[in-house]
GROMACS .gro file of C-alpha atoms in nm:
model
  178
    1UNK     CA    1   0.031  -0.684  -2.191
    2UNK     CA    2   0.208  -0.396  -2.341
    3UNK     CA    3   0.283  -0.131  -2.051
    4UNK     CA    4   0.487   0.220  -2.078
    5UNK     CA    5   0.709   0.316  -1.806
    6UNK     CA    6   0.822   0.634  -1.664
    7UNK     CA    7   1.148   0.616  -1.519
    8UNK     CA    8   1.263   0.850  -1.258
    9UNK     CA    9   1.641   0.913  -1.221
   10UNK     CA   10   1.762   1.149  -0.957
   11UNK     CA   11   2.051   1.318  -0.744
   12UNK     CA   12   2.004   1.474  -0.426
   13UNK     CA   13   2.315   1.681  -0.199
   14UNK     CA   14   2.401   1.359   0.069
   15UNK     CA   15   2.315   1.627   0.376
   16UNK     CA   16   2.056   1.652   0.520
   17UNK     CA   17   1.915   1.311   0.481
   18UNK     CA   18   1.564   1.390   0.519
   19UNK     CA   19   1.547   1.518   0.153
   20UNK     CA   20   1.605   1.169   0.037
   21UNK     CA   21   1.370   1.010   0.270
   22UNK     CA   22   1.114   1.243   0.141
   23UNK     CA   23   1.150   1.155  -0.197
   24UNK     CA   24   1.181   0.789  -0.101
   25UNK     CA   25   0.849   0.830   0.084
   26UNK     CA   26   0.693   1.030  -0.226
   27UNK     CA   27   0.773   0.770  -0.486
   28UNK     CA   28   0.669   0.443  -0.276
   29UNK     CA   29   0.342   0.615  -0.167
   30UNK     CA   30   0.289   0.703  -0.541
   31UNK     CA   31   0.371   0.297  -0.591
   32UNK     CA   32   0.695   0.388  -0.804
   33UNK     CA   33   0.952   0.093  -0.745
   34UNK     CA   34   1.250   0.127  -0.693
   35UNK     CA   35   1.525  -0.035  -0.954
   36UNK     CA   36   1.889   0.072  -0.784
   37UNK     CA   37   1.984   0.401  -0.602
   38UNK     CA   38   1.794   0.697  -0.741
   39UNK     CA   39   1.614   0.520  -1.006
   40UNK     CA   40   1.267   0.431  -1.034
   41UNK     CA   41   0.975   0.321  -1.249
   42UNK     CA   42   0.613   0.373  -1.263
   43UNK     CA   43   0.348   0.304  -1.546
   44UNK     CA   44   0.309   0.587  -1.783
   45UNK     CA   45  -0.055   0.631  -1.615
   46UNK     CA   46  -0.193   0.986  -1.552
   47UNK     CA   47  -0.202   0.905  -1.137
   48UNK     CA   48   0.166   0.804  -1.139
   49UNK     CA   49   0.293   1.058  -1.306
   50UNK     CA   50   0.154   1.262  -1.096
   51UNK     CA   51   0.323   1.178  -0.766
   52UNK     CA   52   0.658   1.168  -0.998
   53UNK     CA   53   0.611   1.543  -1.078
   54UNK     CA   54   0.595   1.577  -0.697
   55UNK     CA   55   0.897   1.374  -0.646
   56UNK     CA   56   1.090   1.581  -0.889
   57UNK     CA   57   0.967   1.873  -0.701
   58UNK     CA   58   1.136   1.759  -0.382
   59UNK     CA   59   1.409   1.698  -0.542
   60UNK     CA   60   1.419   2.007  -0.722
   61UNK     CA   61   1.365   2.162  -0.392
   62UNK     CA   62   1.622   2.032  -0.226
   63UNK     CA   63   1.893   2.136  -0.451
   64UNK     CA   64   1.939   1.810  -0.673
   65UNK     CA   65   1.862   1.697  -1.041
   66UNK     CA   66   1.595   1.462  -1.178
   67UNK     CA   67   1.565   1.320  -1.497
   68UNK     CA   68   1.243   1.161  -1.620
   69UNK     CA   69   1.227   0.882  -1.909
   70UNK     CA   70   0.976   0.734  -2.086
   71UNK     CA   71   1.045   0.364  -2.149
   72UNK     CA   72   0.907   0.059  -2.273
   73UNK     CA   73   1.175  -0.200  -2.269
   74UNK     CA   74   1.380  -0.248  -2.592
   75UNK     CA   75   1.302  -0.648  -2.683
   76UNK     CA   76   0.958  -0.858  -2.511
   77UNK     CA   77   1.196  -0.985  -2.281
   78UNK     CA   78   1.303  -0.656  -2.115
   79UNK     CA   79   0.946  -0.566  -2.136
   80UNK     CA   80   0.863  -0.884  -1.943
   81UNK     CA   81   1.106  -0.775  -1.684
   82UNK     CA   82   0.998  -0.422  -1.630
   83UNK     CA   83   0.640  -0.553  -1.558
   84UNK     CA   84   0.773  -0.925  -1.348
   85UNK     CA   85   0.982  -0.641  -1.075
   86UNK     CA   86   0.629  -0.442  -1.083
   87UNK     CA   87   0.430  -0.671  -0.995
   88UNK     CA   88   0.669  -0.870  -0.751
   89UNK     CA   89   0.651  -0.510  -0.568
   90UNK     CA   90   0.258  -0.511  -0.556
   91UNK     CA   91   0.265  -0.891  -0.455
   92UNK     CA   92   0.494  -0.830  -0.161
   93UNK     CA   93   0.236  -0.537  -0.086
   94UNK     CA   94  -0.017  -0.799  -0.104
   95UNK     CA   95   0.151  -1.035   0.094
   96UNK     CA   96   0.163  -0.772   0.394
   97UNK     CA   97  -0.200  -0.677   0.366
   98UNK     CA   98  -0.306  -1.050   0.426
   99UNK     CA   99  -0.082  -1.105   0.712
  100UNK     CA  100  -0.229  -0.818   0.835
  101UNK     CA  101  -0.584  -0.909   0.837
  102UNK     CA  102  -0.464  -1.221   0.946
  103UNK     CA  103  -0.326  -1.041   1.265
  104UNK     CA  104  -0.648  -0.852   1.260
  105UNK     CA  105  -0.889  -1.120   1.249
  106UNK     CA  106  -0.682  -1.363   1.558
  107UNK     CA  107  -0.721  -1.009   1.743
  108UNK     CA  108  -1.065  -1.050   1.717
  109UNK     CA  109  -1.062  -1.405   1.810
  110UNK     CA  110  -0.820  -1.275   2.129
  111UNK     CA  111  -1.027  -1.028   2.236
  112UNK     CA  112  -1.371  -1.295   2.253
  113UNK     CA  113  -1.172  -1.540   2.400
  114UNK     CA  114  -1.114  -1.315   2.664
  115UNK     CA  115  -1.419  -1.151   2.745
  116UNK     CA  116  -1.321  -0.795   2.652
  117UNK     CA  117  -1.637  -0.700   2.482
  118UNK     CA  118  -1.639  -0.306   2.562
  119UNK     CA  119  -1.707  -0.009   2.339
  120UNK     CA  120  -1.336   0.153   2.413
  121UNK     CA  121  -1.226  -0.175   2.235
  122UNK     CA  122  -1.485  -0.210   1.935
  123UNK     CA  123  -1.414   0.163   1.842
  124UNK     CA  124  -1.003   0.048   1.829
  125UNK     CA  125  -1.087  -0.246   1.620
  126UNK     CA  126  -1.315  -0.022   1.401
  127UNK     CA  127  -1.048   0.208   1.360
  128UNK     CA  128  -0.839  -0.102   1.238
  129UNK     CA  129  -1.024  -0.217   1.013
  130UNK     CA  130  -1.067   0.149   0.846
  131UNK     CA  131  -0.674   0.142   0.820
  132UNK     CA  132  -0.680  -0.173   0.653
  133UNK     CA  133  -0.952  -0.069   0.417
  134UNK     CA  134  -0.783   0.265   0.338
  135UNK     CA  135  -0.430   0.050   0.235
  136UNK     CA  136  -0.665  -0.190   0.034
  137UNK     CA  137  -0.803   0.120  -0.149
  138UNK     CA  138  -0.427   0.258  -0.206
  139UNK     CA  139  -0.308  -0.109  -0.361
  140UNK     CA  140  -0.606  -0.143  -0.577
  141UNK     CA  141  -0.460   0.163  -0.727
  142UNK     CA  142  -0.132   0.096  -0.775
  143UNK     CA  143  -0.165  -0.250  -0.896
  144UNK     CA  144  -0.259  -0.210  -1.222
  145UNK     CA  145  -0.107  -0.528  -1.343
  146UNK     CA  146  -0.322  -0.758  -1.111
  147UNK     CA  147  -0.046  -0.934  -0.884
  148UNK     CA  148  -0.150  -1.312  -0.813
  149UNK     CA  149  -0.226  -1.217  -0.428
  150UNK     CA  150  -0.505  -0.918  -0.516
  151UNK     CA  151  -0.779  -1.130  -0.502
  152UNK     CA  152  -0.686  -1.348  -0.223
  153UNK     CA  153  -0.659  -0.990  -0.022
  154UNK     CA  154  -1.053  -0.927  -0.160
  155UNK     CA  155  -1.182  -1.213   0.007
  156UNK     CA  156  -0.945  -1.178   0.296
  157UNK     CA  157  -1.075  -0.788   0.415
  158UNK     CA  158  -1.442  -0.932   0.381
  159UNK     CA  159  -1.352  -1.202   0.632
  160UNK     CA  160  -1.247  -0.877   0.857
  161UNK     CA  161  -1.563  -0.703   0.790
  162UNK     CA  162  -1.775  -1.013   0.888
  163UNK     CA  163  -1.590  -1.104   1.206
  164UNK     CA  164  -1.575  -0.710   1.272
  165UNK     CA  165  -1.944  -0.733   1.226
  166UNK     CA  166  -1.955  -1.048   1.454
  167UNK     CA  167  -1.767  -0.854   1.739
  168UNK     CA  168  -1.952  -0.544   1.738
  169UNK     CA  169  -2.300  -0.781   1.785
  170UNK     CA  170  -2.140  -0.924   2.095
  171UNK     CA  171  -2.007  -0.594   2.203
  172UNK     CA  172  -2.404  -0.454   2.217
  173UNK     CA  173  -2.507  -0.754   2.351
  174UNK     CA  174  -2.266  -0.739   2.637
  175UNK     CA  175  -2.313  -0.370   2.698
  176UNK     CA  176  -2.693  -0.429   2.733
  177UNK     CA  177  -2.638  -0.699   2.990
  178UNK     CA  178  -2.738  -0.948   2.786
   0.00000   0.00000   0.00000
């Protein structure tokens, strides 16, 4: 698959620091990734490019310089590379997610196992789940290469919806006296 690339390269003043976080934070919430100090890609897609015009305005704003590139890689292979360090940044994404329902789901197992069936407790693992369906939503976006893990992470936040499903039917039951 044939992708362009928009590649970010920037300088920001050292001091204060919190310039270069926010540009840091700006670029990975956009899903840029990162390929050495100050330089980053993103596909040449109209949501991307938006968050790098942002990221050039903080850096803009902060007193530094920002130069943005469109690239495609000069041979297959370097095209092949551009995409391979994309997606290995959305499949470590990935790779998070599902340990995180993971953690969800034995949290639900934990809290059954001990009897803690209370409405204080289903509205924190409601909350939970809407966290891990709000950074599903944000991935889906930003992987638009499909990395391997994607549709592991599909079946993965249904298994959280059914067992939240499971836990909230216990919860009522409990609360009724039942």
């Amino acid at each position: 698959m044939l992708v362009e690339w928009i590649v970010l390269l920037y300088r920001v003043p050292a001091e204060p620091s919190r310039h270069r976080v926010a540009v840091w934070r700006e670029l990975r919430r956009t899903g840029a990734v990162s390929l050495g100090q100050s330089a980053w890609l993103a596909p040449a897609a109209p949501a991307f490019a938006e968050g790098i015009r942002r990221a050039v305005g903080l850096v803009e704003a902060a007193g530094g310089e920002a130069l943005v590139l469109d690239a495609g890689g000069h041979q297959v292979a370097d095209q092949e590379r551009l995409a391979a360090t994309y997606t290995a940044a959305r499949q470590a994404e990935w790779t998070e997610f599902l340990a995180e329902c993971g953690k969800y789901l034995a949290e639900l197992d934990k809290e059954v196992a001990k009897g803690k069936l209370t409405l204080a407790e289903l509205d924190e693992e409601e909350q939970s789940l809407e966290r891990l369906r709000r950074w599903y939503r944000e991935l889906r976006l930003r992987d638009v290469l499909g990395a391997p893990s994607a549709a592991g992470a599909d079946q993965r936040l249904r298994a959280c919806e059914a067992k939240l499903e499971d836990y909230t039917q216990r919860v009522f039951r409990a609360v009724a006296g039942q």
